[in-house]
Amino acid sequence: MRTIADFFRMIGSAVATVVTLPFRLLARLFGGASRGGGRARRA
């Protein structure tokens, strides 16, 4: 029973990583672009 719970926990973790990864990449892309642009304009 414990191995089944561990298996589902592992699957859930993998699914959560795959689902959130594109959003984190987009946030980093837009966040870095806006911050970088702000620095370039001020400098």
PDB file of C-alpha atoms in Angstrom, residues 20-35:
ATOM      1  CA  THR A  20       3.899  24.634 -14.117  1.00  0.00           C
ATOM      2  CA  LEU A  21       7.121  24.647 -16.167  1.00  0.00           C
ATOM      3  CA  PRO A  22       5.760  26.576 -19.198  1.00  0.00           C
ATOM      4  CA  PHE A  23       4.207  29.209 -16.930  1.00  0.00           C
ATOM      5  CA  ARG A  24       7.459  29.630 -14.995  1.00  0.00           C
ATOM      6  CA  LEU A  25       9.392  29.957 -18.252  1.00  0.00           C
ATOM      7  CA  LEU A  26       6.939  32.574 -19.535  1.00  0.00           C
ATOM      8  CA  ALA A  27       7.119  34.493 -16.254  1.00  0.00           C
ATOM      9  CA  ARG A  28      10.919  34.456 -16.364  1.00  0.00           C
ATOM     10  CA  LEU A  29      10.913  35.499 -20.013  1.00  0.00           C
ATOM     11  CA  PHE A  30       8.533  38.446 -19.569  1.00  0.00           C
ATOM     12  CA  GLY A  31       9.888  39.390 -16.152  1.00  0.00           C
ATOM     13  CA  GLY A  32      13.472  39.408 -17.400  1.00  0.00           C
ATOM     14  CA  ALA A  33      12.506  41.332 -20.542  1.00  0.00           C
ATOM     15  CA  SER A  34      10.648  44.026 -18.590  1.00  0.00           C
ATOM     16  CA  ARG A  35      13.406  44.348 -15.977  1.00  0.00           C
TER      17      ARG A  35
END
